[in-house]
C-alpha positions in Angstrom: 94.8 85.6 111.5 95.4 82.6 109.7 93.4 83.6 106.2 93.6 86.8 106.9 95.0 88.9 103.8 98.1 90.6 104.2 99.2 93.8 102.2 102.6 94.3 101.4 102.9 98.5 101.5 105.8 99.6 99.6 106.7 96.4 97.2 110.4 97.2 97.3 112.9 94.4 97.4 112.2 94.0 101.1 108.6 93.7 100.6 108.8 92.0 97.6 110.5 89.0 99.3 108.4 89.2 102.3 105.0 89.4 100.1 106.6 87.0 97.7 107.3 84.2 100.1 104.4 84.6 102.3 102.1 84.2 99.0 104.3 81.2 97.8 103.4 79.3 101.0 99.5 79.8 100.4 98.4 83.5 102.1 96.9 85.8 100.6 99.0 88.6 99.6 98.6 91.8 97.8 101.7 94.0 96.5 101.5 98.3 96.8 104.8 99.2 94.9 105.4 100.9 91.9 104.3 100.1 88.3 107.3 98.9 86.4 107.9 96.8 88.9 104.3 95.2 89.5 103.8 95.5 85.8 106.7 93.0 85.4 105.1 90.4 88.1 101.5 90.4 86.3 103.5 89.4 83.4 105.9 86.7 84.5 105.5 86.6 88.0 107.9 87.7 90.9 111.5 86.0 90.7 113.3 85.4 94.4 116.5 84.6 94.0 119.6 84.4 96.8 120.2 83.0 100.6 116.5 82.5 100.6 116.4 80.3 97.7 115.1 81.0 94.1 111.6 80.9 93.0 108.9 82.4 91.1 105.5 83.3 92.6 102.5 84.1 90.3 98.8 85.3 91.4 100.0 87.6 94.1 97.3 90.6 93.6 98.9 94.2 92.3 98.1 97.9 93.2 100.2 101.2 92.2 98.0 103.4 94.0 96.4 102.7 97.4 92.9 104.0 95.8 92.9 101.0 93.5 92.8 98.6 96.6 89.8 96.4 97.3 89.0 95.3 100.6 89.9 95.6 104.3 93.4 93.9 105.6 93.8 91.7 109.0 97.7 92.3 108.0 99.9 95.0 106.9 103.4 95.1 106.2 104.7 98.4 106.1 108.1 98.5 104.2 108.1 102.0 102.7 111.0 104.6 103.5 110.7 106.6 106.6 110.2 109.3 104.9 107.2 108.2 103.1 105.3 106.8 106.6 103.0 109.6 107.6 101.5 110.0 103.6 101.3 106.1 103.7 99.9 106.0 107.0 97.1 108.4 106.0 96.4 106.4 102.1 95.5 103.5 104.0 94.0 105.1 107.4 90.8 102.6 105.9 92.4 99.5 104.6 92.7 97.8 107.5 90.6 95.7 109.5 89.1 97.0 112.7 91.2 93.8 114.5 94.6 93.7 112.4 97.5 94.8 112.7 100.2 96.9 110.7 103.9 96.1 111.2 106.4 98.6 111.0 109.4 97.1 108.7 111.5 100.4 108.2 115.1 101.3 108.3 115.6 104.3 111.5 113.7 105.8 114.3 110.0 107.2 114.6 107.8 104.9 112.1 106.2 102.9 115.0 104.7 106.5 117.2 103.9 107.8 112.9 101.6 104.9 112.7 100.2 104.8 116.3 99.1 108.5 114.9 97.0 107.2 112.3 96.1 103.5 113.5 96.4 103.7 117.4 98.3 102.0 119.9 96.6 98.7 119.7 96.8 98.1 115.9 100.7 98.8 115.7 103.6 96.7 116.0 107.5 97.1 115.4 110.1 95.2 113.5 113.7 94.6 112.9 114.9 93.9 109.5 118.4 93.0 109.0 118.8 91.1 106.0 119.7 92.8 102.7 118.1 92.9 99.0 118.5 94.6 96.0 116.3 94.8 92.8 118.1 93.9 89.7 115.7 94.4 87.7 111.9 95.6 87.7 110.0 92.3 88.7 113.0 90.5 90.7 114.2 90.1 94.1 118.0 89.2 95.3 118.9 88.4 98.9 122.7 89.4 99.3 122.9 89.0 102.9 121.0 87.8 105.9 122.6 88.7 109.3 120.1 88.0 111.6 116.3 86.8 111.7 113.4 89.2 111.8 112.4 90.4 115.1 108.9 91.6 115.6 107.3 92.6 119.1 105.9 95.9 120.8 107.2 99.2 122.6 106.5 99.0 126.2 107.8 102.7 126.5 104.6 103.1 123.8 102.1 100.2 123.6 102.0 100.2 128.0 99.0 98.3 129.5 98.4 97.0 125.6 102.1 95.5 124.9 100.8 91.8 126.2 98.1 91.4 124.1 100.7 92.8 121.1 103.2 90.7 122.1 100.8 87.7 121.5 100.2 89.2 118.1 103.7 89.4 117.5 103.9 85.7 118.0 101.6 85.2 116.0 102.6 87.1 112.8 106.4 85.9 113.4 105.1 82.2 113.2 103.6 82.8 109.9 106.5 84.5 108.3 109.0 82.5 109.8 106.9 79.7 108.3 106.9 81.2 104.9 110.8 80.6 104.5 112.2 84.2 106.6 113.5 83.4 109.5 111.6 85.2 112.3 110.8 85.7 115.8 108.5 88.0 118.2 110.2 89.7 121.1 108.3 91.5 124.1 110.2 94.5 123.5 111.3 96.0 120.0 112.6 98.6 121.1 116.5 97.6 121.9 116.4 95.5 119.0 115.5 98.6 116.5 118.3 100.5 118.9 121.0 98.0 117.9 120.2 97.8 114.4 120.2 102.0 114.9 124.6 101.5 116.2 124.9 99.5 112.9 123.0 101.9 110.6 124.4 105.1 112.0 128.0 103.6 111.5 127.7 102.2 108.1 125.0 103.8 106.1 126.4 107.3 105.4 129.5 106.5 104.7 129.2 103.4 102.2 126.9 105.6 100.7 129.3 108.7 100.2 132.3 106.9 99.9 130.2 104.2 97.4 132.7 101.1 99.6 131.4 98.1 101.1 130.8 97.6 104.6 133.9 95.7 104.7 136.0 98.3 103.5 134.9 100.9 105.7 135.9 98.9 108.5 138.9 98.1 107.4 139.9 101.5 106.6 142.2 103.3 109.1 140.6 106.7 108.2 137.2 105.7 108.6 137.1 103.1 111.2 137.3 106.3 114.1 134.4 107.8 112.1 132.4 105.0 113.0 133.2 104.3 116.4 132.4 108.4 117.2 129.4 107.7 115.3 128.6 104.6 117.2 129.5 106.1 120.6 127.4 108.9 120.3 124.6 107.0 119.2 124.8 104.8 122.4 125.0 108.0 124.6 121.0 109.1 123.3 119.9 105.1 123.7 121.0 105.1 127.6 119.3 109.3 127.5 116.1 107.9 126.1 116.1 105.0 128.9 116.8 101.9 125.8 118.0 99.0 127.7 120.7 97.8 125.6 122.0 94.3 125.8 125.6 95.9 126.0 127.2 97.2 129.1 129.0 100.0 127.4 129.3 101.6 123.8 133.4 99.5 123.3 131.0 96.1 124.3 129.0 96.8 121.3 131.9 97.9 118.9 133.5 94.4 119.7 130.5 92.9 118.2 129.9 95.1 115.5 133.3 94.8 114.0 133.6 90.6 115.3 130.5 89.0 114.6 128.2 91.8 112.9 130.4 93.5 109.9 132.1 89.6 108.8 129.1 88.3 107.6 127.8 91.7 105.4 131.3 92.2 104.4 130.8 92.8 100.9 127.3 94.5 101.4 127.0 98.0 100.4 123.9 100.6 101.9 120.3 100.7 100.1 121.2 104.6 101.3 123.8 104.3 98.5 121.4 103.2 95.7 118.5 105.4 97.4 121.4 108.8 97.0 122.0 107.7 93.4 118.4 106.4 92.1 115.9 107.8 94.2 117.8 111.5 95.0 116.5 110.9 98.4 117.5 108.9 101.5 116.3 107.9 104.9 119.1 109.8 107.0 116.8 111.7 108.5 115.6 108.5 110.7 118.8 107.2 111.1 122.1 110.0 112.1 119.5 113.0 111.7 117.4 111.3 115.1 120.0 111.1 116.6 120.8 114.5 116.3 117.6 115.8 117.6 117.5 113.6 120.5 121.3 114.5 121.5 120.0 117.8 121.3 117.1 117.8 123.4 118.7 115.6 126.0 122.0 118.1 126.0 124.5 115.2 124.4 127.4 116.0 122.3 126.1 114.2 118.2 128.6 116.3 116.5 129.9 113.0 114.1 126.1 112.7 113.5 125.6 116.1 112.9 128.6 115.8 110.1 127.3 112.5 108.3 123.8 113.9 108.2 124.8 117.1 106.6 126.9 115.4 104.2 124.6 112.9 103.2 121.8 115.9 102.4 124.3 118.1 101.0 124.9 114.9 98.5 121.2 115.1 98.0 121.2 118.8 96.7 124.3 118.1 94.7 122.2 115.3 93.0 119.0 117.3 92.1 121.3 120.0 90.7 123.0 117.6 88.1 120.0 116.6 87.5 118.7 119.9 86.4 
């Protein structure tokens, strides 16, 4: 996989930095995104900037539309919102190579068994992402905060008698970004990383969003802070239903970390669901508190905090599409 090229799908700021560096330290990388943004890079080139250093990166190739792609991919990073996996999924059902693989780099729960739909078990892989970026402007990307590496493995619970042959794959691809300038590793099972980074989400996402706060804020706010920890607790409840095994004993384990080690260092980070409300109209809650929901409800768990922040969250959606109009 070494020349293989790699496709960046959904050139957000996420993918932007990942195809950006990846490129800059000699692969071959094409960007899908939007055409502002890509309309920017063709002219001056992609500007990094932030915890991962600043740079420029030129020559990267540039589609707005998966029809306009050339070629197969041994590679494909699939950074697009949850909500926008299935229609992705399906636009590039061809694009990649009969051996490659496509890595799931989403916020939320669900992308990994949407693109084992289209691509099959042994072509898929998961990944945690847990550093934060914005987009300033069309044609740059700012790091604001990077909490922890990139994790990348398979889904036992999924992938079965294929997850040691992914797991190897997972290695693989990790070395290469990690390589590139992101810190990265591979992990033989993805699944109770994404499930941690699901307590974190589920706590902080809705609310910076509706109450427009940092992360910092919320957890120092009296009100809020036992909005979170329901949130939190609930959220663990569905992991242990679903048969996750968490590296926490007990949902209070967790919440020490979260508020001790995890909020400190993203204290002044505020939710891409914030700018997704505002800009897009549209979020990814439906991944994140809204799985959670479902899966309380098939297992017979109480979500009810879940249930609230979800409903908020798509009642703020409404509210946004009728100021709109």
């Amino acid at each position: 996989m070494t020349d293989t090229p790699i496709l960046i799908a959904g050139a957000g700021a996420i993918g932007s930095i990942l195809g950006g560096m990846l490129h800059d330290a000699g692969h071959d990388v094409t960007l899908l995104g939007r055409r502002a943004h890509l309309d920017t890079i063709a002219r001056r080139g992609l500007r990094i900037s932030g915890l991962l250093g600043n740079r420029t990166v030129a020559g990267m190739k540039l589609a707005d539309d998966p029809a306009k792609l050339g070629g197969r991919f041994g590679l494909i990073l699939c950074t697009v919102k949850s909500y926008d996996t299935e229609s992705i999924a399906a636009a590039l059902s061809d694009r990649l190579a009969d051996d490659g693989v496509v890595v799931s780099m989403q916020n939320g729960l669900g992308n990994i068994e949407s693109l084992i739909e289209t691509f099959g078990q042994r072509r898929v892989l998961g990944a945690r992402v847990i550093f934060g970026a914005e987009m300033p402007s069309p044609g740059c990307a700012h790091v604001t905060v990077f909490a922890q590496p990139v994790a990348i493995g398979p889904a036992p619970a999924l992938h079965r008698e294929d997850s040691p042959a992914l797991a190897e794959r997972a290695r693989t691809i990790a070395a290469r970004i990690d390589a590139a300038g992101v810190p990265t590793v591979a992990v033989n099972d993805i699944m109770p990383v994404l499930w941690t980074k699901i307590l974190y989400n589920v706590a902080l996402n809705p609310l910076g969003a509706l109450l427009q706060q940092t992360y910092g804020a919320l957890a120092a706010d009296p009100d809020v802070r036992p909005i979170m920890d329901r949130a939190i607790d609930e959220a663990f409840a569905v992991a242990r239903a679903v048969g996750v095994a968490l590296p926490f004993s007990n949902a209070a384990e967790y919440r020490k970390v979260f508020y001790e080690e995890l909020i400190p260092p993203t204290v002044s980070h505020r939710p891409t669901m914030l700018h997704d409300l505002h800009v897009r109209g549209r979020t990814d809650i439906g991944a994140l508190n809204g799985k959670i929901v479902a899966l309380a409800d098939r297992f017979g768990l109480e979500a009810e905090t879940n249930r609230m922040l979800t409903r908020l969250i798509r009642a703020a959606e409404r509210a946004g599409e009728k100021t709109e109009n």
